[in-house]
Short mmCIF file of C-alpha atoms and ligand atoms in Angstrom, two decimals:
data_model
loop_
_atom_site.label_atom_id
_atom_site.label_comp_id
_atom_site.label_asym_id
_atom_site.label_seq_id
_atom_site.Cartn_x
_atom_site.Cartn_y
_atom_site.Cartn_z
CA MET A 1 29.10 40.43 13.16
CA LYS A 2 28.50 37.37 15.26
CA LYS A 3 24.79 38.14 15.40
CA ASN A 4 24.65 38.55 11.64
CA ALA A 5 26.38 35.24 11.06
CA LEU A 6 23.87 33.49 13.32
CA ALA A 7 20.95 35.13 11.56
CA CYS A 8 22.46 34.06 8.29
CA ILE A 9 22.75 30.44 9.42
CA ALA A 10 19.18 30.49 10.74
CA GLY A 11 18.03 31.92 7.42
CA LEU A 12 19.82 29.24 5.45
CA ALA A 13 18.38 26.52 7.67
CA GLY A 14 14.92 27.95 7.03
CA VAL A 15 15.44 27.89 3.29
CA ALA A 16 16.74 24.33 3.46
CA LEU A 17 13.74 23.18 5.52
CA ALA A 18 11.30 24.86 3.15
CA ALA A 19 13.00 23.12 0.23
CA VAL A 20 12.73 19.74 1.95
CA ALA A 21 9.05 20.34 2.73
CA GLN A 22 8.42 21.28 -0.87
CA ALA A 23 10.09 18.13 -2.11
CA GLY A 24 7.51 16.25 -0.05
CA THR A 25 10.01 14.55 2.20
CA VAL A 26 8.67 16.04 5.44
CA ARG A 27 5.18 15.13 6.63
CA ASP A 28 3.42 16.31 9.73
CA ASP A 29 1.45 13.11 10.31
CA GLY A 30 4.42 10.94 11.27
CA LEU A 31 4.06 8.69 8.22
CA LYS A 32 6.90 7.99 5.83
CA PRO A 33 6.74 10.08 2.66
CA TYR A 34 5.70 8.43 -0.57
CA GLU A 35 5.02 9.57 -4.10
CA VAL A 36 1.86 8.56 -5.92
CA VAL A 37 2.42 8.33 -9.68
CA GLY A 38 -0.47 8.68 -12.11
CA ASP A 39 -3.09 8.10 -9.36
CA ILE A 40 -2.41 4.39 -9.76
CA ALA A 41 0.95 3.44 -8.24
CA ILE A 42 3.56 4.08 -5.56
CA PRO A 43 6.67 2.78 -7.32
CA LYS A 44 9.17 3.16 -4.44
CA PRO A 45 8.99 0.87 -1.40
CA LEU A 46 8.13 2.69 1.84
CA THR A 47 11.15 1.20 3.62
CA ASP A 48 14.73 0.22 2.74
CA LYS A 49 14.34 -3.22 4.30
CA PRO A 50 12.84 -5.74 1.85
CA GLY A 51 9.41 -7.10 2.81
CA ASP A 52 9.11 -10.46 4.57
CA PRO A 53 6.52 -12.63 2.76
CA ALA A 54 6.03 -15.01 5.72
CA ASN A 55 5.12 -12.11 7.99
CA GLY A 56 3.00 -10.66 5.18
CA ARG A 57 0.94 -13.85 5.06
CA LYS A 58 0.31 -13.60 8.80
CA LEU A 59 -0.74 -9.96 8.49
CA VAL A 60 -3.17 -10.82 5.66
CA ALA A 61 -4.89 -13.35 7.95
CA ASN A 62 -4.70 -11.35 11.20
CA ARG A 63 -8.11 -9.88 11.95
CA LYS A 64 -6.63 -6.97 13.88
CA LYS A 65 -4.17 -6.14 11.10
CA GLY A 66 -4.80 -6.74 7.38
CA ASN A 67 -7.91 -8.84 7.80
CA CYS A 68 -7.83 -9.16 4.01
CA LEU A 69 -9.62 -12.52 4.10
CA ALA A 70 -12.72 -10.75 5.41
CA CYS A 71 -13.20 -9.48 1.85
CA HIS A 72 -10.86 -11.43 -0.44
CA LYS A 73 -10.59 -15.08 -1.41
CA ILE A 74 -6.99 -16.33 -1.61
CA GLU A 75 -6.76 -19.96 -2.73
CA GLN A 76 -3.24 -20.26 -1.28
CA MET A 77 -4.69 -19.48 2.17
CA LYS A 78 -7.28 -22.24 2.25
CA ASP A 79 -5.93 -23.23 5.67
CA PHE A 80 -7.92 -20.28 7.02
CA LEU A 81 -11.42 -21.58 6.66
CA PHE A 82 -13.28 -18.32 6.31
CA HIS A 83 -13.02 -15.75 3.55
CA GLY A 84 -15.36 -13.06 2.24
CA GLU A 85 -16.18 -12.27 -1.38
CA ILE A 86 -16.75 -8.52 -1.24
CA GLY A 87 -13.45 -7.84 -3.01
CA PRO A 88 -11.94 -9.58 -6.05
CA GLU A 89 -10.14 -12.90 -5.57
CA LEU A 90 -6.38 -12.41 -5.04
CA THR A 91 -5.27 -15.95 -5.93
CA ASP A 92 -3.60 -14.74 -9.16
CA ILE A 93 -2.99 -11.09 -8.24
CA ALA A 94 0.76 -11.25 -8.94
CA SER A 95 0.00 -12.08 -12.60
CA ASN A 96 -2.36 -9.14 -12.90
CA MET A 97 -0.92 -6.28 -10.88
CA PRO A 98 2.59 -4.91 -10.35
CA ALA A 99 3.85 -4.33 -6.79
CA SER A 100 3.74 -0.57 -7.33
CA GLU A 101 -0.04 -0.69 -7.84
CA MET A 102 -0.53 -3.08 -4.91
CA ARG A 103 1.33 -0.52 -2.77
CA LEU A 104 -1.14 2.28 -3.56
CA ARG A 105 -4.12 -0.06 -3.02
CA LEU A 106 -2.82 -0.80 0.46
CA VAL A 107 -1.68 2.70 1.38
CA ASN A 108 -4.84 4.46 0.19
CA PRO A 109 -7.21 2.69 -2.23
CA LYS A 110 -9.48 5.74 -2.27
CA ILE A 111 -7.06 7.41 -4.67
CA VAL A 112 -7.90 4.66 -7.18
CA ASN A 113 -11.59 4.43 -6.32
CA PRO A 114 -13.08 7.13 -4.05
CA ASP A 115 -16.10 4.91 -3.32
CA THR A 116 -14.22 1.77 -2.34
CA ILE A 117 -15.01 0.10 0.95
CA MET A 118 -11.46 -1.25 1.21
CA PRO A 119 -9.72 0.44 4.16
CA ALA A 120 -6.67 2.68 3.72
CA PHE A 121 -3.99 0.78 5.63
CA TYR A 122 -1.34 3.50 5.71
CA ARG A 123 -3.22 6.65 6.51
CA VAL A 124 -4.07 8.53 9.68
CA ASP A 125 -6.35 11.29 8.45
CA GLY A 126 -9.71 10.92 6.79
CA LEU A 127 -10.50 7.76 8.76
CA TYR A 128 -13.63 7.71 10.80
CA ARG A 129 -14.76 5.85 13.91
CA VAL A 130 -11.19 5.13 14.94
CA MET A 131 -10.81 3.76 18.46
CA LYS A 132 -8.86 6.10 20.73
CA LYS A 133 -5.86 3.83 21.11
CA PHE A 134 -5.48 3.63 17.32
CA GLN A 135 -5.89 7.35 16.63
CA GLY A 136 -2.87 8.84 14.90
CA LYS A 137 -1.56 5.41 13.90
CA PRO A 138 -1.98 3.70 10.55
CA ILE A 139 -3.49 0.18 10.59
CA LEU A 140 -0.25 -1.22 9.17
CA THR A 141 3.26 0.19 9.63
CA ALA A 142 5.38 1.02 6.58
CA GLN A 143 7.30 -2.23 7.06
CA GLU A 144 4.09 -4.23 7.40
CA ILE A 145 2.84 -2.75 4.09
CA GLU A 146 6.07 -3.99 2.45
CA ASP A 147 5.66 -7.41 4.12
CA VAL A 148 2.12 -7.77 2.75
CA ILE A 149 3.30 -6.78 -0.75
CA ALA A 150 6.15 -9.32 -0.52
CA PHE A 151 3.47 -11.96 0.09
CA LEU A 152 1.06 -10.69 -2.59
CA VAL A 153 3.76 -10.88 -5.30
CA THR A 154 4.00 -14.63 -4.64
CA LEU A 155 0.30 -15.17 -5.44
CA LYS A 156 0.06 -16.80 -8.87
CA ALA A 157 -2.62 -19.28 -9.84
CA PRO A 158 -1.24 -22.58 -11.17
CA LYS A 159 -1.65 -22.60 -14.95
C1 HEC B 1 -13.76 -4.34 3.69
C2 HEC B 1 -13.34 -5.18 2.58
C3 HEC B 1 -11.88 -5.21 2.19
C4 HEC B 1 -10.78 -5.45 2.97
C5 HEC B 1 -10.71 -5.70 4.47
C6 HEC B 1 -9.64 -5.49 2.07
N1 HEC B 1 -10.05 -5.26 0.79
FE1 HEC B 1 -8.89 -5.26 -0.88
N2 HEC B 1 -10.46 -4.72 -2.03
C7 HEC B 1 -11.77 -4.63 -1.58
C8 HEC B 1 -12.64 -4.27 -2.70
C9 HEC B 1 -14.16 -4.07 -2.64
C10 HEC B 1 -11.80 -4.16 -3.84
C11 HEC B 1 -12.25 -3.85 -5.28
C12 HEC B 1 -11.70 -2.57 -5.80
C13 HEC B 1 -12.28 -1.34 -5.19
O1 HEC B 1 -13.24 -1.36 -4.43
O2 HEC B 1 -11.73 -0.27 -5.49
C14 HEC B 1 -10.45 -4.45 -3.37
C15 HEC B 1 -9.33 -4.47 -4.19
C16 HEC B 1 -8.09 -4.95 -3.82
C17 HEC B 1 -6.97 -5.15 -4.71
C18 HEC B 1 -7.00 -4.93 -6.22
C19 HEC B 1 -7.50 -6.22 -6.84
C20 HEC B 1 -7.76 -6.19 -8.30
O3 HEC B 1 -7.82 -7.29 -8.90
O4 HEC B 1 -7.93 -5.12 -8.87
C21 HEC B 1 -5.94 -5.65 -3.97
C22 HEC B 1 -4.55 -6.04 -4.45
C23 HEC B 1 -6.42 -5.75 -2.61
N3 HEC B 1 -7.73 -5.32 -2.54
C24 HEC B 1 -5.66 -6.24 -1.57
C25 HEC B 1 -6.08 -6.25 -0.24
C26 HEC B 1 -5.25 -6.67 0.86
C27 HEC B 1 -3.83 -7.20 0.73
C28 HEC B 1 -5.98 -6.49 1.99
C29 HEC B 1 -5.54 -6.67 3.41
C30 HEC B 1 -4.33 -5.97 3.81
C31 HEC B 1 -7.30 -6.01 1.60
N4 HEC B 1 -7.32 -5.89 0.24
C32 HEC B 1 -8.33 -5.75 2.47
C33 HEC B 1 -12.21 -4.82 -0.29
C34 HEC B 1 -11.41 -5.07 0.81
#
């Protein structure tokens, strides 16, 4: 009887785990789960803690983190002298793009444009030439993604 009860519990646990995996809430790459909607957006924030725009600004400038200025002009960041022009200007991005779409661009822009040269900032597979110490880690953490978005949603060109 005892044995049966144990087997039963183990069986139930198995079913529960399978259900969770199916719902997409368990990942094997250590990243937080997220749902991509319509190949264009990730509506839900990756973390419960709201993003910190001041830290987001730092991450955008940091060459070892976002390094966004390497490719994007942001008028509000003129204090950093250099910026590239490979990507579109982000000075007015908050007027043109909702946070949900910014989130997918940061997490994995290849879903929007398979040929983009913009890096996937929250991904551990499908990256190439990753230095050993960074293998298995995304470029930005889930919280850092939310911090960058909190900054991007402040970017509106003066009208
Ligand atoms: C290596 C260059 C490169 C880097 C680094 C880069 N991007 Fe991009 N980004 C691009 C390009 C190119 C596009 C144009 C769309 C495409 O290629 O799919 C783009 C598009 C975008 C868009 C959509 C803009 C629009 O008007 O449609 C956003 C938002 C964005 N990037 C934000 C960022 C942020 C924030 C960072 C830093 C965390 C960053 N990018 C880093 C190259 C880059």
